Amino acid sequence: MADTEQVPVPDPAAALAAMNGSEALNATVKFVASAEGTALAYGSLVLMALLPIFFGALRSVHCSKSKDLGEHDYHSGFRNASDMPETITSRDAARFPIIASCTLFGLYLFFKVFSQEYINMLLSVYFFGLGVLALAHTLSPLMSRIFPASISNKQYQLLFTQGAEESKEEIINYEFDTKNLLCLVIGAVVGVWYLLKKHWIANNLFGLAFALNGVELLHLNNVCTGCILLGGLFIYDVFWVFGTNVMVTVARSFEAPIKLVFPQDLLERGFEASNFAMLGLGDIVIPGIFIALLLRFDVRYEETPPEGTEVKEESETEKKDQ
């Protein structure tokens, strides 16, 4: 008889255990971004951080000039109270790190006690409304330039009052036109996209709109106030970022467009990438409002030079004529 070779029969339990072990190992392995992907992600974040600072500072100059002309003037652009710039005083700057710390720690406790899913659902609806209005306000100057002249630009007003005629009080008084309505429709489309998909591009569109509006509408009253604000928030960042895990925990749990993100694995996975580098909007808006203050000062200085400058120029001209 010929010798027969025995073939070992594999054990199904052992094979299943080996398979589960390999899947667990793959799940624990962290994705390592390539050098090109990392450079693209952080370079894009730097560019996205500079854009709202640049355009927001320019628009803050226009806001300041319009406010000087009169906030109730239709041509000033301030038809609604939400379009008015908010002036930050030194007292506000001193209180801001304390208020921000209380808010941050409160959110941290909320995420620890309550379900993260329901909190993010409420926040998504809240930021949906804010994002639509912020994006519409951001697109409004661009829409005014590209809006066809052949289409009639009608005026609308949303008015909601309380009380009788003698004691009537305005609760909502929002004026807009066809251009603003079109901007609101575009913002609503982006908002629905964000609610349904939570896509990083929709998140960045809302984040850029928030940052630009913050730089445009938050005005420091002087340089000293800016130094107080930057100094206080420097201590705030050092404590909450490096001293505790509160800031990182809230940022990762908070599903709202309060940060700019860009995928480090975009080159490998395309627009479905999921390994993100992020930058908080506070790191953009706070330095941005200080830069906007310096730009407004430069513009005001050029328009109204110090006393004696014109006299000196005239005297030098007279000497040349003589």
XYZ file of C-alpha atoms in Angstrom:
322
model
C 0.000 0.000 0.000
C 1.197 3.470 -0.794
C 1.829 5.756 2.119
C -0.888 8.375 2.529
C -0.033 11.859 3.800
C -2.337 13.205 6.480
C -3.534 16.751 5.814
C -4.189 18.724 9.026
C -7.740 20.011 9.345
C -7.819 23.695 10.471
C -9.608 24.468 13.694
C -12.508 26.912 13.025
C -12.303 28.376 16.511
C -8.593 29.070 16.146
C -9.119 30.637 12.727
C -11.890 32.871 14.080
C -9.727 33.949 17.004
C -6.862 34.780 14.656
C -9.217 36.792 12.442
C -10.627 38.748 15.390
C -7.133 39.415 16.648
C -6.017 40.843 13.312
C -9.115 43.059 13.111
C -8.522 44.327 16.633
C -4.913 45.060 15.743
C -5.957 46.972 12.647
C -8.499 48.945 14.684
C -5.891 50.018 17.199
C -3.319 51.037 14.594
C -3.453 54.801 14.193
C -3.373 56.260 10.712
C -0.043 57.893 9.970
C -0.402 60.759 7.524
C 2.121 61.204 4.770
C 4.405 64.215 4.698
C 2.580 65.593 1.652
C -0.832 65.147 3.290
C 0.298 66.826 6.511
C 1.814 69.766 4.616
C -1.353 70.157 2.547
C -3.593 70.052 5.625
C -1.679 72.570 7.726
C -0.960 74.826 4.758
C -4.676 74.914 3.966
C -5.506 75.736 7.590
C -3.057 78.656 7.531
C -4.609 79.968 4.301
C -8.153 79.586 5.648
C -7.113 81.415 8.827
C -5.683 84.366 6.876
C -8.662 84.855 4.561
C -11.264 85.896 7.178
C -8.702 88.112 8.925
C -7.837 89.930 5.682
C -11.359 90.434 4.362
C -12.895 90.891 7.808
C -10.440 93.691 8.629
C -11.252 95.461 5.359
C -14.972 95.161 5.991
C -14.541 96.411 9.565
C -13.218 99.690 8.123
C -16.421 100.062 6.126
C -18.468 99.239 9.238
C -16.666 101.902 11.230
C -17.253 104.553 8.551
C -20.910 103.586 8.215
C -21.398 103.758 11.975
C -19.970 107.282 12.025
C -22.457 108.310 9.324
C -25.386 107.058 11.389
C -26.683 103.638 12.211
C -30.213 104.455 11.057
C -29.100 105.602 7.624
C -30.299 103.110 4.982
C -27.224 103.665 2.801
C -24.929 102.851 5.698
C -25.784 99.181 5.371
C -27.055 98.873 8.956
C -30.703 98.141 8.329
C -30.775 95.542 11.138
C -29.411 95.507 14.655
C -27.450 92.312 13.922
C -25.359 94.211 11.351
C -24.169 96.758 13.898
C -20.581 96.392 15.168
C -20.140 95.586 18.847
C -17.502 97.598 20.709
C -15.383 95.692 23.242
C -14.263 97.781 26.221
C -11.413 97.071 28.622
C -13.906 95.747 31.198
C -15.346 93.350 28.618
C -11.828 92.210 27.709
C -10.970 91.511 31.353
C -14.170 89.524 31.883
C -13.948 87.542 28.668
C -11.434 84.847 29.804
C -13.516 84.216 32.943
C -16.769 83.917 30.978
C -15.091 81.716 28.376
C -13.676 79.452 31.103
C -17.079 79.027 32.735
C -18.696 78.267 29.377
C -15.986 75.782 28.421
C -16.130 73.927 31.725
C -19.935 73.918 31.609
C -19.862 72.259 28.186
C -17.334 69.748 29.516
C -19.689 68.799 32.355
C -22.644 68.583 29.970
C -20.784 66.116 27.764
C -19.822 64.070 30.829
C -23.324 63.934 32.325
C -25.715 63.946 29.369
C -25.767 62.016 26.128
C -23.417 63.464 23.549
C -25.833 62.625 20.729
C -28.712 64.772 22.003
C -26.483 67.708 22.935
C -24.940 67.773 19.457
C -28.420 67.522 17.921
C -29.532 70.681 19.744
C -26.285 72.462 18.941
C -26.545 71.514 15.277
C -30.004 73.091 15.005
C -28.830 76.209 16.849
C -25.713 76.669 14.707
C -27.755 75.925 11.591
C -29.702 79.158 12.104
C -26.624 81.163 13.041
C -24.639 79.720 10.147
C -27.287 80.577 7.565
C -27.425 84.199 8.739
C -23.623 84.487 8.975
C -23.068 83.023 5.509
C -25.776 85.251 4.033
C -24.153 88.331 5.588
C -20.765 87.225 4.253
C -22.060 86.734 0.702
C -24.094 89.958 0.652
C -21.354 92.306 -0.729
C -20.405 89.762 -3.392
C -24.031 89.278 -4.383
C -24.460 93.052 -4.729
C -21.707 93.078 -7.353
C -22.782 90.072 -9.414
C -26.555 90.501 -9.089
C -28.009 91.124 -12.576
C -29.278 94.657 -13.080
C -32.173 93.363 -15.172
C -33.759 91.676 -12.139
C -35.817 93.924 -9.881
C -34.352 94.247 -6.379
C -37.457 94.416 -4.188
C -37.415 95.422 -0.527
C -38.944 93.297 2.244
C -39.461 93.723 5.972
C -40.145 91.118 8.645
C -41.779 92.919 11.588
C -43.025 91.306 14.800
C -44.339 93.527 17.577
C -45.854 93.102 21.010
C -48.523 95.179 22.750
C -51.074 97.762 21.677
C -50.421 100.856 19.602
C -49.486 103.071 22.543
C -47.153 100.528 24.143
C -46.108 98.687 21.008
C -42.655 97.136 21.261
C -40.632 95.739 18.363
C -39.356 92.212 18.934
C -38.169 91.394 15.406
C -37.536 94.034 12.750
C -35.531 92.530 9.912
C -35.248 94.332 6.575
C -33.895 92.614 3.487
C -34.107 92.702 -0.292
C -33.974 90.231 -3.169
C -30.182 90.021 -2.996
C -30.266 89.192 0.710
C -33.016 86.644 0.073
C -30.864 84.876 -2.494
C -27.956 84.836 -0.035
C -30.249 83.312 2.595
C -31.260 80.573 0.153
C -27.592 79.739 -0.540
C -26.872 79.700 3.188
C -29.875 77.430 3.801
C -28.653 74.960 1.156
C -25.241 74.791 2.836
C -26.962 74.445 6.219
C -29.068 71.488 5.093
C -25.950 69.883 3.633
C -24.207 70.302 6.968
C -27.144 68.916 8.979
C -27.515 65.836 6.801
C -23.898 64.948 6.026
C -21.791 66.896 8.542
C -19.293 67.214 5.705
C -16.049 69.010 6.450
C -16.460 71.406 3.496
C -19.859 72.580 4.782
C -18.337 72.896 8.251
C -15.546 75.090 6.878
C -17.950 77.306 4.939
C -19.867 78.061 8.123
C -16.625 78.393 10.124
C -15.157 80.902 7.673
C -18.409 82.890 7.753
C -18.380 82.969 11.577
C -14.734 84.057 11.655
C -15.177 86.795 9.040
C -18.261 88.192 10.770
C -16.440 88.133 14.105
C -13.496 90.124 12.771
C -15.844 92.532 11.001
C -18.375 93.196 13.755
C -16.291 92.907 16.965
C -14.438 96.207 17.423
C -11.832 96.972 20.084
C -12.033 100.530 21.379
C -8.254 100.949 21.794
C -4.929 99.098 21.731
C -4.833 98.711 25.511
C -8.087 96.741 25.398
C -6.600 94.484 22.733
C -3.527 93.814 24.889
C -5.726 92.943 27.880
C -7.798 90.580 25.749
C -4.803 88.853 24.145
C -2.992 88.526 27.474
C -5.997 87.088 29.275
C -6.756 84.592 26.525
C -3.091 83.559 26.410
C -3.364 82.432 30.040
C -6.754 80.880 29.257
C -5.292 78.803 26.414
C -2.223 77.705 28.365
C -4.325 76.500 31.304
C -7.174 74.751 29.470
C -5.088 73.234 26.651
C -1.853 72.221 28.375
C -2.987 72.054 31.993
C -6.123 69.955 31.519
C -7.825 67.853 28.865
C -11.000 69.964 28.969
C -10.386 71.949 25.788
C -9.421 68.912 23.703
C -12.362 66.861 25.019
C -14.906 69.576 24.236
C -13.394 70.269 20.806
C -13.577 66.594 19.836
C -17.066 66.073 21.255
C -18.544 69.355 20.029
C -20.035 68.705 16.582
C -20.547 72.299 15.497
C -18.810 74.613 13.008
C -16.671 76.303 15.672
C -13.424 75.077 14.139
C -11.805 74.760 10.734
C -10.795 71.266 9.715
C -8.821 69.800 6.831
C -8.120 66.094 6.227
C -4.552 64.866 6.379
C -5.510 61.803 4.309
C -7.100 63.792 1.469
C -4.536 62.527 -1.053
C -5.233 58.906 -0.124
C -9.022 58.928 0.412
C -10.269 61.995 -1.442
C -13.245 63.960 -0.129
C -14.287 61.027 2.065
C -11.194 61.487 4.246
C -11.674 61.322 8.004
C -8.321 62.083 9.699
C -8.550 65.821 10.319
C -6.243 68.565 11.497
C -8.232 71.350 13.152
C -7.928 74.996 14.163
C -10.357 76.709 16.537
C -12.136 79.868 15.400
C -11.017 81.692 18.538
C -7.418 81.448 17.349
C -8.507 83.328 14.224
C -11.021 85.876 15.508
C -9.119 87.148 18.560
C -5.905 88.119 16.712
C -8.076 89.206 13.772
C -10.001 91.853 15.705
C -6.695 93.285 16.944
C -5.372 93.479 13.369
C -8.665 95.072 12.277
C -8.196 97.721 15.005
C -4.732 98.564 13.654
C -6.084 98.822 10.110
C -8.902 101.152 11.192
C -6.351 103.293 13.010
C -4.176 103.530 9.897
C -7.137 104.491 7.721
C -8.337 107.091 10.221
C -4.801 108.486 10.537
C -4.515 108.923 6.762
C -7.897 110.612 6.522
C -7.347 112.942 9.501
C -3.599 113.650 9.890
C -2.351 115.184 13.171
C -2.545 118.938 13.652
C 0.369 120.802 12.166
C 1.081 118.320 9.388
C -0.633 120.330 6.681
C 0.897 123.579 7.976
C 4.365 122.089 7.772
C 3.798 120.901 4.220
C 2.572 124.351 3.196
C 5.582 126.048 4.738
C 7.968 123.720 2.891
C 6.126 124.467 -0.374
C 6.379 128.200 0.233
C 10.110 127.891 0.818
C 10.537 126.089 -2.489
C 8.540 128.800 -4.270
C 10.705 131.488 -2.737
